[in-house]
XYZ file of C-alpha atoms in Angstrom:
403
model
C 0.172 0.245 -0.305
C 1.587 3.694 -1.010
C 1.681 6.608 0.945
C 0.449 9.927 0.221
C 3.932 11.741 -0.552
C 5.516 8.514 -1.972
C 8.187 10.277 -4.232
C 8.186 13.958 -2.366
C 11.881 14.495 -2.131
C 12.384 17.400 1.115
C 15.283 19.115 2.006
C 15.530 20.351 5.580
C 17.633 23.012 6.431
C 16.226 23.847 9.362
C 17.189 23.591 13.060
C 15.345 23.300 16.477
C 11.456 22.237 15.710
C 8.873 24.709 14.822
C 10.242 24.395 10.901
C 11.960 20.764 10.926
C 9.053 19.676 13.000
C 6.681 19.530 10.589
C 8.865 18.054 7.653
C 9.031 15.180 10.505
C 5.135 15.157 9.740
C 5.986 14.289 5.675
C 8.177 11.350 6.309
C 5.611 10.424 8.342
C 3.179 10.344 5.369
C 6.376 8.476 3.053
C 7.747 11.737 1.740
C 11.752 10.594 1.589
C 14.070 14.391 4.122
C 16.534 14.355 3.966
C 18.242 17.046 6.872
C 21.552 18.908 5.935
C 23.875 19.629 8.737
C 26.838 21.521 10.068
C 30.033 18.877 9.670
C 31.137 17.906 13.185
C 28.554 20.141 15.226
C 25.052 19.711 13.565
C 21.852 20.872 14.156
C 21.964 22.798 18.009
C 18.511 20.452 18.487
C 20.752 18.009 19.023
C 22.612 19.047 22.460
C 20.043 20.247 24.102
C 19.805 17.808 26.908
C 18.659 19.815 29.459
C 15.885 23.157 29.186
C 15.380 24.591 32.476
C 14.709 22.330 35.026
C 13.896 19.264 32.470
C 16.151 16.986 30.921
C 15.836 16.122 27.639
C 18.817 13.170 27.815
C 18.594 10.130 26.790
C 20.706 7.117 26.272
C 23.030 6.735 23.643
C 24.329 10.326 23.766
C 20.692 11.512 22.381
C 17.911 13.864 22.870
C 14.120 13.829 23.145
C 13.327 16.857 21.380
C 16.473 15.951 18.100
C 13.890 12.841 18.564
C 10.898 14.233 18.215
C 11.658 17.078 15.575
C 13.669 14.809 13.293
C 12.336 11.285 13.494
C 11.426 9.822 9.549
C 15.148 11.459 8.416
C 18.087 11.038 6.506
C 20.582 13.431 7.563
C 24.348 15.559 5.938
C 26.739 17.325 6.761
C 27.300 20.070 4.156
C 29.264 23.101 5.491
C 27.181 25.832 3.759
C 29.345 28.739 4.795
C 31.532 27.227 1.645
C 30.905 27.599 -1.994
C 31.637 23.932 -2.697
C 29.122 22.939 -0.163
C 26.652 24.794 -1.604
C 27.281 23.646 -4.788
C 26.214 20.245 -3.710
C 23.357 21.314 -1.873
C 22.138 23.199 -5.292
C 22.848 19.476 -7.040
C 20.254 18.603 -4.440
C 18.004 21.172 -5.293
C 17.384 20.334 -8.411
C 16.476 17.119 -7.265
C 14.129 17.745 -4.842
C 10.101 19.025 -4.257
C 10.344 21.096 -0.405
C 13.915 23.305 0.732
C 12.691 24.202 4.630
C 14.416 26.237 6.541
C 13.580 28.724 9.231
C 17.348 30.504 9.714
C 16.315 34.545 10.076
C 16.514 36.331 6.536
C 20.205 37.554 7.038
C 21.541 34.368 7.611
C 19.944 32.568 4.261
C 20.822 35.942 2.447
C 25.410 34.907 3.889
C 24.422 31.284 2.131
C 23.186 31.940 -0.439
C 20.028 29.882 -0.355
C 16.965 32.234 -0.706
C 14.114 31.783 -2.335
C 15.395 33.384 -5.643
C 18.331 31.839 -6.099
C 17.181 27.944 -5.082
C 14.269 28.550 -7.974
C 16.366 28.896 -11.029
C 18.438 26.146 -10.546
C 14.221 24.521 -9.524
C 11.355 26.709 -10.615
C 8.654 23.577 -9.284
C 10.843 23.868 -5.858
C 7.511 24.572 -3.420
C 10.114 26.749 -0.632
C 8.718 27.022 3.061
C 10.434 29.120 5.554
C 9.591 28.929 9.058
C 9.750 33.322 11.327
C 8.801 33.378 14.682
C 6.505 36.610 13.822
C 5.810 36.575 9.691
C 7.790 37.576 6.522
C 6.305 41.742 6.828
C 6.992 44.212 9.699
C 9.124 45.924 12.246
C 10.584 42.479 13.678
C 10.360 40.279 10.113
C 14.240 39.805 11.184
C 13.598 38.705 14.963
C 14.303 35.469 15.950
C 11.768 33.666 18.701
C 11.184 30.553 20.416
C 7.704 28.540 22.003
C 7.533 30.872 24.533
C 7.352 34.107 22.138
C 4.711 32.455 20.256
C 2.341 31.943 22.843
C 3.775 35.421 24.573
C 3.136 37.410 21.305
C -0.612 35.164 20.191
C -2.563 35.905 23.405
C -2.391 32.473 24.628
C -0.755 32.870 27.861
C -3.760 34.919 29.503
C -5.754 31.696 27.241
C -5.241 29.405 30.144
C -5.777 28.978 34.139
C -7.513 30.642 36.269
C -8.951 33.818 36.874
C -6.916 37.095 39.048
C -3.813 34.223 37.478
C 0.012 35.747 36.326
C -0.242 35.268 32.395
C 0.769 31.445 32.331
C 2.718 28.807 29.667
C 2.148 26.457 28.695
C 4.927 22.846 28.504
C 6.354 21.340 26.152
C 6.698 23.415 22.996
C 3.015 23.422 22.202
C 3.022 26.750 19.699
C 6.668 25.105 18.097
C 4.271 21.873 17.509
C 1.224 23.526 16.646
C 3.621 25.703 13.924
C 4.738 22.130 12.682
C 1.590 21.326 11.877
C 0.957 24.264 10.120
C 3.931 24.290 8.105
C 2.954 20.932 6.831
C -0.515 22.132 6.479
C 1.736 24.563 4.128
C 3.770 22.354 1.828
C 1.571 19.720 0.803
C -1.107 22.295 -0.235
C 1.520 23.821 -1.875
C 2.447 20.909 -3.871
C -0.822 20.204 -4.571
C -1.384 23.058 -6.264
C 1.809 22.270 -8.121
C 0.439 19.407 -9.302
C -2.940 21.167 -10.832
C -0.948 24.281 -12.245
C 2.552 23.257 -12.750
C 4.105 26.490 -10.448
C 6.176 25.867 -7.940
C 6.296 28.429 -4.831
C 7.340 30.295 -1.856
C 4.774 29.526 1.019
C 5.536 31.797 4.947
C 5.137 30.009 8.422
C 5.540 31.514 11.669
C 4.972 30.897 15.136
C 3.176 33.585 15.612
C 0.598 33.505 13.745
C 0.228 30.094 13.961
C -0.760 31.048 17.971
C -3.215 33.589 17.154
C -4.987 30.722 14.938
C -4.719 28.425 17.434
C -6.236 31.135 19.247
C -8.996 31.798 16.638
C -12.445 32.218 18.812
C -11.095 33.647 21.832
C -9.397 35.972 18.710
C -13.540 36.679 17.584
C -14.322 37.471 20.452
C -12.250 40.017 20.924
C -13.352 41.306 17.484
C -16.679 40.591 17.152
C -18.004 40.632 20.376
C -15.395 43.106 21.545
C -14.635 40.601 24.922
C -11.495 39.094 25.933
C -12.560 35.482 26.600
C -13.054 34.734 30.463
C -10.192 32.672 31.964
C -12.174 29.316 33.654
C -12.751 29.301 37.891
C -13.616 25.979 38.243
C -15.722 27.070 41.715
C -17.933 29.731 40.194
C -17.992 28.919 36.385
C -21.351 26.277 34.793
C -21.797 23.301 36.652
C -22.882 22.174 33.858
C -19.945 22.955 31.414
C -17.061 22.000 34.874
C -14.027 19.456 36.084
C -14.313 17.700 39.410
C -12.116 15.668 41.880
C -13.493 11.937 42.727
C -13.099 9.848 45.457
C -9.556 8.359 44.177
C -7.842 11.343 43.048
C -8.492 11.418 39.628
C -10.575 14.334 37.757
C -12.897 14.463 35.136
C -14.671 16.571 32.796
C -18.027 16.744 32.238
C -19.331 19.206 28.493
C -23.370 19.618 29.245
C -24.902 21.129 26.082
C -27.899 22.522 26.439
C -28.175 22.732 29.359
C -31.583 22.395 30.165
C -31.848 19.086 27.903
C -29.428 17.068 30.235
C -30.021 19.144 33.492
C -32.860 15.620 33.987
C -30.815 12.842 33.539
C -27.640 14.529 34.682
C -29.408 14.707 38.175
C -29.804 10.950 37.812
C -26.853 9.807 36.730
C -25.885 11.770 39.371
C -28.775 10.310 42.547
C -29.654 13.385 43.297
C -33.233 13.717 41.612
C -33.657 15.859 44.582
C -31.927 18.782 42.307
C -33.681 18.464 39.770
C -36.711 21.016 41.078
C -34.723 22.152 43.840
C -36.151 26.254 43.403
C -32.211 27.153 43.090
C -31.514 25.390 40.556
C -34.547 24.962 37.850
C -33.487 27.666 35.410
C -30.361 27.609 33.162
C -30.435 30.607 34.638
C -30.744 29.923 38.775
C -28.234 27.214 37.963
C -25.682 30.645 36.332
C -26.546 32.512 38.985
C -26.021 30.840 41.937
C -23.215 28.471 40.617
C -20.805 28.487 43.210
C -23.433 26.741 45.361
C -23.878 24.248 42.552
C -20.041 23.865 42.189
C -20.211 22.998 46.057
C -22.422 20.419 45.325
C -21.150 18.835 42.772
C -17.491 18.771 44.447
C -19.086 16.594 47.075
C -21.188 14.502 45.161
C -18.356 14.193 42.275
C -15.862 12.636 45.689
C -18.050 10.236 46.722
C -17.075 7.558 43.875
C -13.978 6.766 41.682
C -13.565 8.348 38.649
C -13.944 5.081 36.348
C -17.658 4.237 38.453
C -19.230 7.773 36.862
C -17.902 7.217 34.082
C -19.299 4.061 33.468
C -22.160 5.983 34.820
C -22.052 8.607 33.030
C -22.280 6.461 29.623
C -25.008 5.289 30.433
C -26.943 8.147 30.352
C -24.688 9.515 27.070
C -23.719 12.252 29.444
C -20.900 13.974 27.694
C -18.436 13.221 30.253
C -14.405 12.608 30.041
C -11.365 11.323 32.142
C -8.608 14.154 32.869
C -5.311 12.412 31.751
C -2.205 13.401 32.462
C 0.717 12.449 29.281
C 1.997 9.322 31.856
C -2.439 8.490 32.009
C -2.767 8.434 28.233
C -0.955 4.999 27.501
C -3.449 3.583 29.694
C -6.289 4.785 28.116
C -7.667 1.456 25.741
C -9.652 5.040 23.774
C -5.770 6.111 22.699
C -4.170 2.198 21.964
C -6.749 1.028 20.134
C -7.102 3.868 17.846
C -2.883 4.491 17.313
C -2.774 7.567 18.737
C -0.305 6.059 21.054
C 1.876 2.824 19.119
C 4.634 0.755 19.879
C 8.551 2.198 18.305
C 11.294 -0.105 18.220
C 13.979 3.111 19.448
C 17.921 2.175 18.424
C 18.479 2.895 21.640
C 15.173 2.593 24.133
C 14.111 -0.114 22.028
C 10.033 -0.720 22.430
C 9.242 2.510 23.771
C 5.403 4.307 23.069
C 4.903 7.310 21.115
C 2.504 9.465 19.639
C 1.277 7.548 16.526
C -0.249 9.476 13.327
C -3.600 11.216 14.216
C -5.593 10.930 11.523
C -7.061 7.300 9.311
C -6.830 6.700 6.125
C -9.062 3.711 4.222
C -6.348 3.560 1.442
C -2.662 4.603 2.106
C -1.234 4.808 6.121
C 1.008 7.052 8.182
C 3.236 6.543 10.890
C 6.714 7.100 12.289
C 9.105 4.811 10.298
C 12.476 5.265 12.050
C 14.543 7.751 14.788
C 16.201 10.781 14.203
C 19.547 9.505 12.694
C 23.064 10.740 14.102
C 25.106 13.189 12.639
C 25.468 13.014 9.480
C 24.965 8.893 9.289
C 23.325 9.222 5.664
C 26.460 11.560 3.954
C 27.653 9.107 1.531
C 24.654 7.026 1.058
C 23.268 10.469 -0.621
C 25.196 12.102 -2.144
C 26.201 9.578 -4.243
C 23.065 8.604 -5.136
C 20.979 12.111 -5.986
C 23.874 13.876 -5.877
C 26.202 11.490 -7.865
C 29.537 12.287 -6.194
C 31.771 9.644 -6.419
C 33.215 7.713 -4.098
C 36.877 9.398 -4.082
C 34.497 13.367 -4.791
C 33.607 11.986 -0.834
C 37.123 11.671 0.203
C 38.526 14.689 -1.491
C 35.174 16.862 0.381
C 35.136 15.245 4.135
C 39.638 16.195 3.613
C 38.964 20.027 2.505
C 36.484 19.783 5.599
C 32.941 20.481 2.860
C 31.001 18.190 4.639
């Protein structure tokens, strides 16, 4: 069975995750992804073994962050500061479909890998750029990481409760969203090339992605003239809230429209006396007396373990879900049955679970097929095959420090 992007070749000239992570996704869809790295050092993500207090170190001198960003790829080393190194890249560009970089404009210019240069070599090329803040404006040359995307977009004020300071989400949520958006735009450009015979440049930014991720929050501000309020559990609508059960685990309920679900909710909770309680017998009253009703629900949910409540709510067809920690995902049968977490044979860790590609196809497949490569692991393979260099050529290029 063929994969969706089988036969598509992609050159990855990016660093860290927001750009390269998008190409890891293309690799899951079957594209051949060739990562171009600096000889001796490689992508800086390779040596990110700790961020703040969070350790990313793995056995075999590997990094969790590097594994996520560079799965499904081949690695070659080319010194793009060297003219001969640039000539090697140009050979590869001639035979490739996509080129991606997330370097800042001044670095791209200095390495002679601009879109205007590469399109002369391959007019059908899809040239993808990933930036912090977008292709225009006063901050076009400024860099940034995931935190800057969260900060500038409004994301940090969209979490937590009223009165809390801005909150940051761990880890790399905007980086990953940007990677997904980059993969989407590249596939769109490939589709347009297929239909109209045109290559083009596409540009994705962390800022734009994060704002798009907050689409409805932004729409509220622009259409309604107000900011989406932060959730205050103690006074939020009791039927759109989360509660702790007797085993210390939490569940989330979302019962909309509330009037339709009020009677079955009271029945599921075993408190039919609440149904006609004058404090709660209309939705307006339930909201006005939310603190009182949330406190009552807290007492009720604390009488049974979470799995028992999930079973009961299922019997009444009430929308309800356990609140999982990420460590609990592998214990969730729905997650496992749908391949949202899958088995993967890692070269140093052995058999582990990793996130699976979250889309099901009836006539094709997508999945992680290889771990992140060692630095330069595929240099000779790619240059002798795709680049048509001889082994003598490669030996000389190594001697000169070009690769």
